[in-house]
């Protein structure tokens, strides 16, 4: 068995899931929640995609590159939307998603 | 809200999840389970990918094409492996995965 | 293999996932989105729990009763919150979640 | 927002997902794979349940106790089955699942 070691990648993905879900929850608490609707949607997508990719890695999936390709697109979209908002949770989420997207790009290559 | 109607696609994906998981369980019951190891792995991957794509559709994800592209690759790999085995559950799984892969190709286009 | 047939239960769970996610998306489009925050959270929980239980059923899990017990609690909470709102998507979601909760109660028994 | 901090619990759950999936993959590589069928099934259940509970925690779900209750039952069943086998991956998996079950019991209380 060629069990790949993905320790750093898993840590990055878990961090991205947590950051996106924290951002989503924080957006729901914002007074201007109406402004945060796209952010909420993208946080949800990104958390789901990163969690799915992490699970695939732990089962030593042969399709990590294909899944990482899709995940990179989603992370970038989430980073772009979060980057539009000044809230600390959005800025932090934009930063983590950008980093995670870069990692996914490498995995997809 | 541009809520896409994916009724037929969801039905196909649910059928593929069920067929792959039934094939996986049946492979575990086969006397020649050693021969079925790759089939078990791919059934698992394919069931997970189709379930994930179905969930994305129900949340009206903007990333259905990207996820469908990855799912198509996985469905084809599962269909190819299942097609090598004479067991009825493998033959049926190969048929359903091939059909599901075609649908995913259309969604990805 | 004692492969349980869960056709009706799977249909109910898939309907509940779709209805919750449709309600969630509709809540995000409401002008009074601030009022819908708890509904959004519970729709998300309920969609996730029902999708997870459905996947467990398709893999013929031995733990359907335990998972259905948790799912019933979540469906009831979602039905209760949705029932507070007059929006058609909330009323429909309350109805479907109540029905799904009853089914989960039967599976948990 | 009462965002619970679950850092240790998430680490435990991620470790359990990885250990179960590693055990599952290792079981598929064993010569006596026929003997490992129940272990394969339970590893899969346990990895899925722990991953689901971890996702629920990251979205600050109100239903962590209910989900942890189900997860504890699954972790214990997996630990019991893995404990029957002498393979290092099974013994390690039994150990991690037992620890994870204790944590889930505490969360469920």
Coordinates of C-alpha atoms in Angstrom, one line a residue:
Chain A
X1 CA 0.0 0.0 0.0
X2 CA 1.4 3.4 -1.0
X3 CA -0.3 5.3 1.8
X4 CA 0.5 8.9 1.1
X5 CA 1.3 11.1 4.0
X6 CA -0.8 14.3 3.8
X7 CA -0.3 15.6 7.4
X8 CA 0.4 19.2 6.4
X9 CA -2.4 19.2 3.8
X10 CA -4.9 17.8 6.2
X11 CA -4.0 20.5 8.8
X12 CA -4.5 23.2 6.1
X13 CA -7.9 21.8 5.1
X14 CA -9.1 21.4 8.6
X15 CA -8.1 25.0 9.3
X16 CA -9.9 26.1 6.2
X17 CA -13.1 24.2 7.2
X18 CA -13.0 25.8 10.7
X19 CA -12.2 29.3 9.4
X20 CA -15.0 29.2 6.8
X21 CA -17.6 27.9 9.3
X22 CA -16.5 30.4 11.9
X23 CA -16.8 33.2 9.3
X24 CA -20.3 31.8 8.3
X25 CA -21.5 31.8 11.9
X26 CA -20.0 35.3 12.4
X27 CA -21.7 36.6 9.2
X28 CA -25.1 35.4 10.6
X29 CA -24.4 37.5 13.7
X30 CA -23.6 40.6 11.8
X31 CA -26.0 43.5 11.8
X32 CA -25.7 43.8 8.0
X33 CA -26.4 40.1 7.4
X34 CA -28.1 41.1 4.2
X35 CA -24.7 42.2 2.9
X36 CA -23.1 38.9 3.9
X37 CA -25.4 36.5 2.0
X38 CA -22.9 35.6 -0.7
X39 CA -20.2 35.2 1.9
X40 CA -22.4 32.8 3.8
X41 CA -23.1 30.8 0.7
X42 CA -19.4 30.6 -0.3
X43 CA -18.3 29.8 3.3
X44 CA -20.6 26.9 3.3
X45 CA -19.4 25.6 -0.1
X46 CA -15.8 26.0 0.8
X47 CA -16.2 24.3 4.2
X48 CA -18.0 21.4 2.5
X49 CA -15.4 21.1 -0.3
X50 CA -12.4 21.2 2.0
X51 CA -14.0 18.6 4.4
X52 CA -14.7 16.3 1.5
X53 CA -11.1 16.6 0.1
X54 CA -9.7 15.9 3.6
X55 CA -11.8 12.8 3.9
X56 CA -10.6 11.7 0.5
X57 CA -7.0 12.1 1.6
X58 CA -7.5 10.0 4.7
X59 CA -8.9 7.2 2.6
X60 CA -5.8 7.5 0.3
X61 CA -8.1 8.3 -2.6
X62 CA -6.6 8.0 -6.1
X63 CA -8.6 11.1 -7.1
X64 CA -7.0 13.7 -4.8
X65 CA -5.8 15.7 -7.9
X66 CA -9.3 15.9 -9.4
X67 CA -11.0 16.8 -6.1
X68 CA -8.3 19.3 -5.3
X69 CA -8.8 21.0 -8.7
X70 CA -12.5 21.6 -7.8
X71 CA -11.6 22.6 -4.3
X72 CA -9.1 25.2 -5.5
X73 CA -11.8 26.9 -7.6
X74 CA -14.1 27.0 -4.6
X75 CA -11.4 28.3 -2.2
X76 CA -10.5 31.1 -4.6
X77 CA -14.2 32.2 -5.0
X78 CA -14.6 32.2 -1.2
X79 CA -11.4 34.2 -0.7
X80 CA -12.5 36.7 -3.3
X81 CA -15.9 37.3 -1.7
X82 CA -14.5 37.4 1.9
X83 CA -11.8 39.8 0.7
X84 CA -14.6 42.4 -0.1
X85 CA -15.7 42.7 3.5
X86 CA -13.8 44.5 6.3
X87 CA -14.9 42.2 9.2
X88 CA -12.0 40.5 10.8
X89 CA -13.5 37.1 10.3
X90 CA -13.9 37.7 6.6
X91 CA -10.3 39.1 6.2
X92 CA -9.0 36.0 8.1
X93 CA -11.1 33.7 6.0
X94 CA -9.8 35.3 2.8
X95 CA -6.3 34.8 4.0
X96 CA -6.8 31.1 4.9
X97 CA -8.8 30.3 1.7
X98 CA -6.1 31.9 -0.5
X99 CA -3.4 29.7 1.2
X100 CA -5.6 26.7 0.9
X101 CA -6.3 27.4 -2.8
X102 CA -2.5 27.5 -3.4
X103 CA -2.1 24.1 -1.7
X104 CA -5.0 22.7 -3.7
X105 CA -3.4 24.0 -6.9
X106 CA -0.2 22.1 -6.1
X107 CA -2.2 18.9 -5.3
X108 CA -4.0 19.2 -8.6
X109 CA -0.9 19.7 -10.7
Chain B
X1 CA -32.9 33.0 -6.5
X2 CA -32.1 30.9 -9.5
X3 CA -32.8 27.6 -7.9
X4 CA -31.9 25.0 -10.5
X5 CA -34.1 22.0 -10.8
X6 CA -32.0 18.9 -10.8
X7 CA -34.6 16.3 -10.2
X8 CA -33.4 13.8 -12.8
X9 CA -29.8 14.3 -11.9
X10 CA -30.4 13.8 -8.2
X11 CA -32.3 10.6 -9.0
X12 CA -29.3 9.3 -11.1
X13 CA -26.8 10.2 -8.4
X14 CA -28.8 8.6 -5.6
X15 CA -29.1 5.5 -7.7
X16 CA -25.4 5.5 -8.3
X17 CA -24.6 5.9 -4.5
X18 CA -27.0 3.0 -3.7
X19 CA -25.6 0.8 -6.5
X20 CA -22.0 1.4 -5.6
X21 CA -22.6 0.7 -1.9
X22 CA -24.6 -2.4 -2.7
X23 CA -21.7 -3.6 -4.9
X24 CA -19.2 -2.8 -2.2
X25 CA -21.2 -4.8 0.4
X26 CA -21.7 -7.6 -2.1
X27 CA -17.9 -7.7 -2.8
X28 CA -17.2 -8.0 0.9
X29 CA -19.4 -11.1 0.9
X30 CA -17.7 -12.7 -2.1
X31 CA -15.5 -15.8 -1.6
X32 CA -12.9 -14.2 -3.8
X33 CA -12.9 -11.0 -1.8
X34 CA -9.1 -10.7 -2.5
X35 CA -10.0 -10.2 -6.2
X36 CA -12.5 -7.5 -5.3
X37 CA -10.2 -5.1 -3.4
X38 CA -9.9 -2.5 -6.1
X39 CA -13.6 -2.7 -6.8
X40 CA -14.3 -2.1 -3.1
X41 CA -12.1 0.9 -3.1
X42 CA -13.6 2.4 -6.2
X43 CA -17.2 1.7 -5.1
X44 CA -16.4 3.6 -1.9
X45 CA -14.9 6.6 -3.8
X46 CA -17.7 6.7 -6.3
X47 CA -20.5 6.5 -3.6
X48 CA -18.8 9.3 -1.7
X49 CA -18.3 11.5 -4.8
X50 CA -21.9 11.1 -6.1
X51 CA -23.3 11.8 -2.6
X52 CA -21.2 14.9 -2.4
X53 CA -22.3 16.1 -5.8
X54 CA -26.0 15.4 -4.9
X55 CA -25.7 17.5 -1.7
X56 CA -24.0 20.3 -3.7
X57 CA -27.0 20.3 -6.1
X58 CA -29.5 20.5 -3.4
X59 CA -27.8 23.6 -2.0
X60 CA -27.9 25.1 -5.4
X61 CA -24.1 25.3 -5.5
X62 CA -22.5 27.5 -8.1
X63 CA -19.8 24.8 -8.5
X64 CA -21.8 21.9 -9.8
X65 CA -19.7 21.9 -13.1
X66 CA -16.4 21.6 -11.2
X67 CA -17.6 18.9 -8.9
X68 CA -19.3 17.0 -11.7
X69 CA -16.0 17.0 -13.6
X70 CA -14.3 15.3 -10.8
X71 CA -17.3 13.0 -10.3
X72 CA -17.2 11.9 -13.9
X73 CA -13.6 10.8 -13.7
X74 CA -14.4 8.7 -10.6
X75 CA -17.6 7.2 -12.0
X76 CA -15.6 6.1 -15.1
X77 CA -12.9 4.5 -13.1
X78 CA -15.4 2.6 -11.0
X79 CA -17.3 1.5 -14.1
X80 CA -14.1 0.3 -15.7
X81 CA -13.1 -1.7 -12.6
X82 CA -16.6 -3.2 -12.1
X83 CA -16.8 -4.1 -15.7
X84 CA -13.8 -6.6 -15.2
X85 CA -15.9 -8.7 -12.9
X86 CA -18.7 -11.2 -13.8
X87 CA -20.7 -10.8 -10.6
X88 CA -24.1 -9.4 -11.3
X89 CA -23.6 -6.6 -8.7
X90 CA -20.4 -5.5 -10.5
X91 CA -22.0 -5.6 -14.0
X92 CA -25.0 -3.6 -12.7
X93 CA -22.7 -1.2 -11.0
X94 CA -20.6 -0.7 -14.2
X95 CA -23.8 0.0 -16.1
X96 CA -25.1 2.6 -13.6
X97 CA -21.7 4.3 -13.2
X98 CA -21.3 4.6 -17.0
X99 CA -24.7 6.3 -17.2
X100 CA -23.9 8.5 -14.2
X101 CA -20.5 9.5 -15.8
X102 CA -22.3 10.6 -19.0
X103 CA -24.6 12.8 -16.9
X104 CA -21.7 14.2 -15.0
X105 CA -19.9 15.0 -18.3
X106 CA -23.0 16.9 -19.4
X107 CA -23.1 18.9 -16.1
X108 CA -19.4 19.7 -16.4
X109 CA -19.7 21.0 -19.9
Chain C
X1 CA -25.9 -10.2 3.5
X2 CA -29.0 -8.8 5.0
X3 CA -29.3 -5.8 2.8
X4 CA -32.2 -3.8 4.2
X5 CA -34.5 -2.2 1.8
X6 CA -34.9 1.5 2.7
X7 CA -36.5 2.8 -0.5
X8 CA -39.3 4.8 1.2
X9 CA -37.0 6.1 4.0
X10 CA -34.4 7.2 1.5
X11 CA -37.0 9.1 -0.5
X12 CA -38.2 10.8 2.6
X13 CA -34.6 11.8 3.7
X14 CA -33.7 13.1 0.2
X15 CA -36.9 15.1 0.2
X16 CA -36.0 16.6 3.6
X17 CA -32.5 17.5 2.5
X18 CA -33.8 19.2 -0.6
X19 CA -36.6 21.0 1.3
X20 CA -34.2 22.2 4.1
X21 CA -31.7 23.5 1.5
X22 CA -34.4 25.2 -0.5
X23 CA -35.7 26.8 2.7
X24 CA -32.1 27.9 3.6
X25 CA -31.5 29.5 0.2
X26 CA -34.9 31.1 0.3
X27 CA -34.2 32.5 3.8
X28 CA -31.0 34.1 2.5
X29 CA -33.1 35.9 -0.1
X30 CA -35.7 37.2 2.3
X31 CA -35.7 40.9 3.1
X32 CA -35.9 40.1 6.8
X33 CA -32.9 37.8 6.7
X34 CA -32.0 38.9 10.2
X35 CA -35.2 37.2 11.4
X36 CA -34.2 34.0 9.6
X37 CA -30.8 33.3 11.2
X38 CA -31.9 30.5 13.4
X39 CA -33.9 29.0 10.6
X40 CA -30.8 29.1 8.3
X41 CA -28.7 27.4 11.0
X42 CA -31.3 24.7 11.6
X43 CA -31.9 24.1 7.9
X44 CA -28.2 23.5 7.5
X45 CA -28.1 21.1 10.5
X46 CA -31.1 19.2 9.3
X47 CA -29.9 18.9 5.7
X48 CA -26.6 17.6 6.9
X49 CA -28.1 15.1 9.3
X50 CA -30.6 13.7 6.8
X51 CA -27.9 13.4 4.1
X52 CA -25.7 11.5 6.5
X53 CA -28.4 9.2 7.6
X54 CA -29.3 8.5 4.0
X55 CA -25.7 7.6 3.2
X56 CA -25.6 5.3 6.2
X57 CA -28.7 3.5 5.0
X58 CA -27.2 3.0 1.5
X59 CA -24.1 1.3 3.1
X60 CA -26.4 -0.9 5.1
X61 CA -25.0 0.5 8.3
X62 CA -25.7 -1.4 11.5
X63 CA -26.1 2.0 13.3
X64 CA -29.2 3.3 11.5
X65 CA -31.2 3.4 14.8
X66 CA -28.5 5.4 16.7
X67 CA -28.1 7.9 13.8
X68 CA -31.9 8.1 13.3
X69 CA -32.3 9.0 17.0
X70 CA -30.0 12.0 16.6
X71 CA -31.6 12.9 13.2
X72 CA -35.1 12.9 14.8
X73 CA -34.0 15.5 17.4
X74 CA -32.6 17.7 14.7
X75 CA -35.6 17.4 12.4
X76 CA -37.9 18.3 15.2
X77 CA -35.9 21.4 16.1
X78 CA -35.9 22.5 12.5
X79 CA -39.6 21.9 12.2
X80 CA -40.3 23.9 15.3
X81 CA -38.2 26.9 14.1
X82 CA -39.6 26.8 10.6
X83 CA -43.1 26.6 12.0
X84 CA -42.6 30.1 13.5
X85 CA -42.3 31.8 10.1
X86 CA -45.1 32.5 7.6
X87 CA -43.0 32.2 4.5
X88 CA -44.2 29.4 2.3
X89 CA -40.8 27.7 2.2
X90 CA -40.7 27.7 6.0
X91 CA -44.2 26.2 6.3
X92 CA -43.4 23.6 3.8
X93 CA -40.1 22.8 5.5
X94 CA -41.8 22.5 8.9
X95 CA -44.2 20.0 7.3
X96 CA -41.6 17.8 5.7
X97 CA -39.3 17.9 8.8
X98 CA -42.2 16.8 11.0
X99 CA -42.9 13.9 8.7
X100 CA -39.2 13.0 8.5
X101 CA -38.9 13.2 12.3
X102 CA -41.7 10.7 12.7
X103 CA -40.0 8.3 10.3
X104 CA -36.7 8.7 12.2
X105 CA -38.5 8.0 15.5
X106 CA -39.7 4.7 14.0
X107 CA -36.2 3.8 12.7
X108 CA -34.8 4.6 16.1
X109 CA -37.3 2.4 18.0
Chain D
X1 CA -22.1 34.0 19.4
X2 CA -21.2 31.4 21.8
X3 CA -18.6 29.7 19.6
X4 CA -17.4 26.7 21.5
X5 CA -13.8 25.8 21.3
X6 CA -13.4 22.2 20.4
X7 CA -9.7 22.1 19.5
X8 CA -8.8 19.0 21.4
X9 CA -11.9 17.2 20.4
X10 CA -11.4 18.0 16.7
X11 CA -7.9 16.7 16.9
X12 CA -9.1 13.4 18.5
X13 CA -11.8 13.0 15.8
X14 CA -9.4 13.7 13.0
X15 CA -7.0 11.2 14.4
X16 CA -9.8 8.6 14.6
X17 CA -10.9 9.2 11.0
X18 CA -7.3 8.8 9.8
X19 CA -6.6 5.7 11.9
X20 CA -9.8 4.0 10.9
X21 CA -9.2 4.7 7.2
X22 CA -5.6 3.6 7.5
X23 CA -6.8 0.4 9.2
X24 CA -9.4 -0.1 6.5
X25 CA -6.9 0.3 3.7
X26 CA -4.5 -2.0 5.5
X27 CA -7.2 -4.7 6.0
X28 CA -7.8 -4.6 2.2
X29 CA -4.1 -5.4 1.8
X30 CA -4.1 -8.3 4.2
X31 CA -3.8 -11.9 2.9
X32 CA -6.6 -12.9 5.2
X33 CA -8.9 -10.2 3.9
X34 CA -11.9 -12.5 4.3
X35 CA -11.3 -12.4 8.1
X36 CA -11.2 -8.6 8.0
X37 CA -14.6 -8.0 6.5
X38 CA -16.3 -6.8 9.6
X39 CA -13.3 -4.7 10.5
X40 CA -13.5 -3.0 7.1
X41 CA -17.2 -2.3 7.6
X42 CA -16.8 -0.9 11.0
X43 CA -13.7 1.2 10.1
X44 CA -15.8 2.7 7.4
X45 CA -18.7 3.5 9.7
X46 CA -16.4 4.9 12.3
X47 CA -14.5 7.1 10.0
X48 CA -17.8 8.5 8.5
X49 CA -19.3 9.1 12.0
X50 CA -16.2 10.9 13.4
X51 CA -15.8 13.0 10.3
X52 CA -19.5 14.0 10.5
X53 CA -19.2 14.9 14.2
X54 CA -16.1 17.0 13.5
X55 CA -17.9 18.9 10.8
X56 CA -20.8 19.5 13.2
X57 CA -18.4 20.9 15.8
X58 CA -16.8 23.3 13.3
X59 CA -20.2 24.7 12.5
X60 CA -20.9 25.1 16.2
X61 CA -23.9 22.8 16.0
X62 CA -26.3 22.7 18.9
X63 CA -26.6 19.0 18.4
X64 CA -23.1 17.9 19.3
X65 CA -24.3 15.9 22.3
X66 CA -26.8 13.9 20.2
X67 CA -24.3 13.2 17.4
X68 CA -21.6 12.3 20.0
X69 CA -23.9 9.8 21.6
X70 CA -24.3 8.0 18.2
X71 CA -20.6 8.3 17.5
X72 CA -19.6 6.8 20.8
X73 CA -21.6 3.6 20.1
X74 CA -19.9 3.3 16.7
X75 CA -16.4 4.0 18.0
X76 CA -17.0 1.3 20.7
X77 CA -18.2 -1.3 18.1
X78 CA -15.2 -0.5 15.9
X79 CA -12.8 -0.8 18.9
X80 CA -14.3 -4.1 19.9
X81 CA -13.9 -5.6 16.4
X82 CA -10.4 -4.2 15.8
X83 CA -9.4 -5.6 19.2
X84 CA -10.0 -9.1 18.0
X85 CA -7.2 -8.9 15.4
X86 CA -3.5 -9.0 16.0
X87 CA -2.5 -6.8 13.1
X88 CA -0.7 -3.6 14.3
X89 CA -3.1 -1.4 12.4
X90 CA -6.1 -3.1 14.1
X91 CA -4.6 -2.8 17.6
X92 CA -3.7 0.8 17.0
X93 CA -7.2 1.4 15.7
X94 CA -8.8 -0.3 18.7
X95 CA -6.8 2.0 21.0
X96 CA -7.7 5.2 19.2
X97 CA -11.4 4.3 18.9
X98 CA -11.5 3.5 22.6
X99 CA -10.1 6.9 23.4
X100 CA -12.4 8.6 21.0
X101 CA -15.4 6.8 22.4
X102 CA -14.6 8.1 25.9
X103 CA -14.4 11.6 24.6
X104 CA -17.7 11.2 22.7
X105 CA -19.3 9.9 26.0
X106 CA -18.2 13.0 27.7
X107 CA -19.6 15.2 24.9
X108 CA -22.9 13.3 25.0
X109 CA -23.3 13.7 28.8

